[in-house]
mmCIF file of C-alpha atoms in Angstrom:
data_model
loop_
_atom_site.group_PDB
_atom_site.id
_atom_site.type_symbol
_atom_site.label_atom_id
_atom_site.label_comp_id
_atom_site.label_asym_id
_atom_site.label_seq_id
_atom_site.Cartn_x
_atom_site.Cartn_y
_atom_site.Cartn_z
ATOM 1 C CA UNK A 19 -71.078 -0.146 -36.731
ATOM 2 C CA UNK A 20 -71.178 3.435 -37.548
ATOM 3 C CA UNK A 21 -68.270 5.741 -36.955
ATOM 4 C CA UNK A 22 -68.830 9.197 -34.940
ATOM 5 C CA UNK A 23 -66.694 11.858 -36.427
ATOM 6 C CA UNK A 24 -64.472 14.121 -33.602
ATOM 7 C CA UNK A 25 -66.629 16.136 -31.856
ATOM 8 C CA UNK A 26 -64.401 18.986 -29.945
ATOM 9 C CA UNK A 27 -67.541 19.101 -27.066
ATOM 10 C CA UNK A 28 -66.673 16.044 -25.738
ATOM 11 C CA UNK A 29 -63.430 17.495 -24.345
ATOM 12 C CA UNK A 30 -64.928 20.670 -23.402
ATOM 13 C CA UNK A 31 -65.150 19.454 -19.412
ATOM 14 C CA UNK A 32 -61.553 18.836 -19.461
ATOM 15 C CA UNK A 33 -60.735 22.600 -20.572
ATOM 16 C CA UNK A 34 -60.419 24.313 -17.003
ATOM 17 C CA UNK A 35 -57.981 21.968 -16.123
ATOM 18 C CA UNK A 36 -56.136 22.780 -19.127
ATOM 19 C CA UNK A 37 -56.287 26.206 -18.193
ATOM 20 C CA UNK A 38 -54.892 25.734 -14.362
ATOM 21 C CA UNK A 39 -52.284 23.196 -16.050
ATOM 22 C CA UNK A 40 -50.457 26.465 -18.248
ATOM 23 C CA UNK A 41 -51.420 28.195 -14.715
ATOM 24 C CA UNK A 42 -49.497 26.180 -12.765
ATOM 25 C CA UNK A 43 -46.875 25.820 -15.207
ATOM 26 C CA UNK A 44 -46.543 29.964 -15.904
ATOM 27 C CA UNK A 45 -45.856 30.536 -11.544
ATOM 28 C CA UNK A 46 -42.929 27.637 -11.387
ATOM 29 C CA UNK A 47 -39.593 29.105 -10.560
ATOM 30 C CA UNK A 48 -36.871 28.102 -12.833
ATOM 31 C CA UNK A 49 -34.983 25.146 -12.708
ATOM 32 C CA UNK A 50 -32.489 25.670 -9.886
ATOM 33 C CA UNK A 51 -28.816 26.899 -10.765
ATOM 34 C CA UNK A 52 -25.945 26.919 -8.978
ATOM 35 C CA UNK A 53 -24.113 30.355 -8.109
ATOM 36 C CA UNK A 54 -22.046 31.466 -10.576
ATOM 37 C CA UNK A 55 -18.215 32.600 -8.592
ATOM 38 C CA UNK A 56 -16.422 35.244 -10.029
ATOM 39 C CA UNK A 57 -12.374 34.508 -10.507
ATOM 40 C CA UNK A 58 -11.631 37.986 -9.064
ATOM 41 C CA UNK A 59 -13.617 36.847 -5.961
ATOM 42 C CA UNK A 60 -11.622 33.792 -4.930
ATOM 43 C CA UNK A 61 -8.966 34.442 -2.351
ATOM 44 C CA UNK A 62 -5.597 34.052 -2.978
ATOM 45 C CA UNK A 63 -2.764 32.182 -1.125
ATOM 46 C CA UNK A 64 0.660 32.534 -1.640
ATOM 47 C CA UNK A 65 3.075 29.739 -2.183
ATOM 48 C CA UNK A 66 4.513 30.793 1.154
ATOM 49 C CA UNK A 67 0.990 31.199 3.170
ATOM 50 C CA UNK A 68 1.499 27.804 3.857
ATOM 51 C CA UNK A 69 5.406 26.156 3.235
ATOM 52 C CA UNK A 70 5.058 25.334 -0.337
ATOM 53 C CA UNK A 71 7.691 27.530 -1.457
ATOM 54 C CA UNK A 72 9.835 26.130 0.589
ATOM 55 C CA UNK A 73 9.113 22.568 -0.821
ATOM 56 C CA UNK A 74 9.156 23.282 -4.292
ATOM 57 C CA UNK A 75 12.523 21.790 -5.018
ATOM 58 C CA UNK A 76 11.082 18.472 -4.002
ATOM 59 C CA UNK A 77 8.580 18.330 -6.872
ATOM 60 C CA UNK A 78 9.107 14.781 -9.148
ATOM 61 C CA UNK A 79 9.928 13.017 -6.310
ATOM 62 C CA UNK A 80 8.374 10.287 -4.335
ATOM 63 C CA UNK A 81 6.093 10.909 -1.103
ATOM 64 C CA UNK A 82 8.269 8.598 1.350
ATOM 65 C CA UNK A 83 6.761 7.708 4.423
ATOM 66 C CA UNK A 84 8.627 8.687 7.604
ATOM 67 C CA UNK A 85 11.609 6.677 9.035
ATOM 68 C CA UNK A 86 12.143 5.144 5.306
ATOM 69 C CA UNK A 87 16.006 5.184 4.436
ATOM 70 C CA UNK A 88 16.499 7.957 1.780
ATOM 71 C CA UNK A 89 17.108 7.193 -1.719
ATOM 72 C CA UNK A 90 19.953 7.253 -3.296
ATOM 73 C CA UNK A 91 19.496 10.004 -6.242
ATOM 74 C CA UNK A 92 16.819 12.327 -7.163
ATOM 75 C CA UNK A 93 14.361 14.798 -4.798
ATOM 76 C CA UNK A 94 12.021 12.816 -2.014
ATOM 77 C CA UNK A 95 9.213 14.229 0.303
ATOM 78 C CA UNK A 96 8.887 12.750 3.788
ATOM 79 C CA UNK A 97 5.790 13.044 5.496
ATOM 80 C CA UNK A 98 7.268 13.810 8.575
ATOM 81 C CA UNK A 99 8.286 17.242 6.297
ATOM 82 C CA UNK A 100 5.335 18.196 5.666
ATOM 83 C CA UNK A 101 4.226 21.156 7.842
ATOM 84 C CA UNK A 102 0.611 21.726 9.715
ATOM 85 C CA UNK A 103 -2.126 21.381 8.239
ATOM 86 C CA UNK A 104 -1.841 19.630 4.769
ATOM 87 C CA UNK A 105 -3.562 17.154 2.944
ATOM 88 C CA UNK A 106 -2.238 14.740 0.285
ATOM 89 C CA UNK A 107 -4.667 14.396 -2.762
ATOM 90 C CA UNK A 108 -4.003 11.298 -5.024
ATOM 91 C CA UNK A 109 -5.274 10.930 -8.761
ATOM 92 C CA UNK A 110 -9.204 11.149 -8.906
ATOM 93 C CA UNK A 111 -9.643 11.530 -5.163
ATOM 94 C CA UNK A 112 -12.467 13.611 -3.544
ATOM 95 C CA UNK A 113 -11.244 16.940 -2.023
ATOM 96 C CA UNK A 114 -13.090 19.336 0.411
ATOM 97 C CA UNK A 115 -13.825 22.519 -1.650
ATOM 98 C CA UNK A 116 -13.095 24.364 1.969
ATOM 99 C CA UNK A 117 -10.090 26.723 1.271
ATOM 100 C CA UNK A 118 -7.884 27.300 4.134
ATOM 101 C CA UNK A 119 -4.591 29.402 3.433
ATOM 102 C CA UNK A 120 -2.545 27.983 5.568
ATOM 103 C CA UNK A 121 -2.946 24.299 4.368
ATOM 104 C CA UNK A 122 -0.531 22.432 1.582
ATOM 105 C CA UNK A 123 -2.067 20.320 -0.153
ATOM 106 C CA UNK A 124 0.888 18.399 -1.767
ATOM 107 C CA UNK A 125 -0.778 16.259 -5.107
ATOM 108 C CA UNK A 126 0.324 13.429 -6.460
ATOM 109 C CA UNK A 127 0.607 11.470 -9.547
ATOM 110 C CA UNK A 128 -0.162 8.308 -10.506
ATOM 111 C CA UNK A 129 2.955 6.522 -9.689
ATOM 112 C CA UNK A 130 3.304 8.469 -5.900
ATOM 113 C CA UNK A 131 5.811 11.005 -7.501
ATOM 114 C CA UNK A 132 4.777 14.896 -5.911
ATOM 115 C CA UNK A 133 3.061 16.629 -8.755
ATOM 116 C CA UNK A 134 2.613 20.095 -7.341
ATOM 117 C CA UNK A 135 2.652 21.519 -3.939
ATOM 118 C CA UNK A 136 -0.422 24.473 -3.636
ATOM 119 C CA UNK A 137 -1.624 26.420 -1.115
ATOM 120 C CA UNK A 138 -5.454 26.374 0.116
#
């Protein structure tokens, strides 16, 4: 059995697709990134755009559904309070990016207690 040392010719068919390899690799666009948003270019609403001012006293206390008795103590949210449109957004929920400044979107924590009340 003999052994044939490298010989560099043997590959030399294989060098034009080498060559349109880097080609093709030199002409592909970038990996695609997403737009980069500005903070200065977000809108902004104002705790009154959409009632949340108005609410903000009610913060801590339980999201009650409507026609519950009231508690006894402390600040409560009905549902039937909440004004037109809103959305209620729980602890690792999905949430529409759309922002609308008339909507309240009234988040809660893990226990049902209102979080924070925000506009958008």
């Amino acid at each position: 059995m003999t052994c044939r040392s490298f010989a560099p010719l043997a590959f030399a068919p294989l060098a034009p697709l080498g060559g349109f390899v880097l080609l093709l690799a030199a002409c592909s666009s970038p990996p695609h990134q997403p737009p980069t948003v500005e903070a200065e270019s977000l809108p902004i609403a104002s705790p009154t755009s959409c009632g949340a001012a108005s609410l903000e006293d009610r913060i801590g206390g339980p999201l009650l559904p409507s026609g519950t008795p009231d508690p006894t103590y402390g600040p409560f949210l009905r549902l039937s309070d909440l004004p037109q449109p809103h959305r209620i957004l729980v602890p690792g929920a999905f949430a529409t990016e759309d922002f609308r400044p008339d909507r309240l979107n009234v988040h809660l924590d893990t226990l049902g207690r209102v979080a924070r009340l925000t506009c958008g």
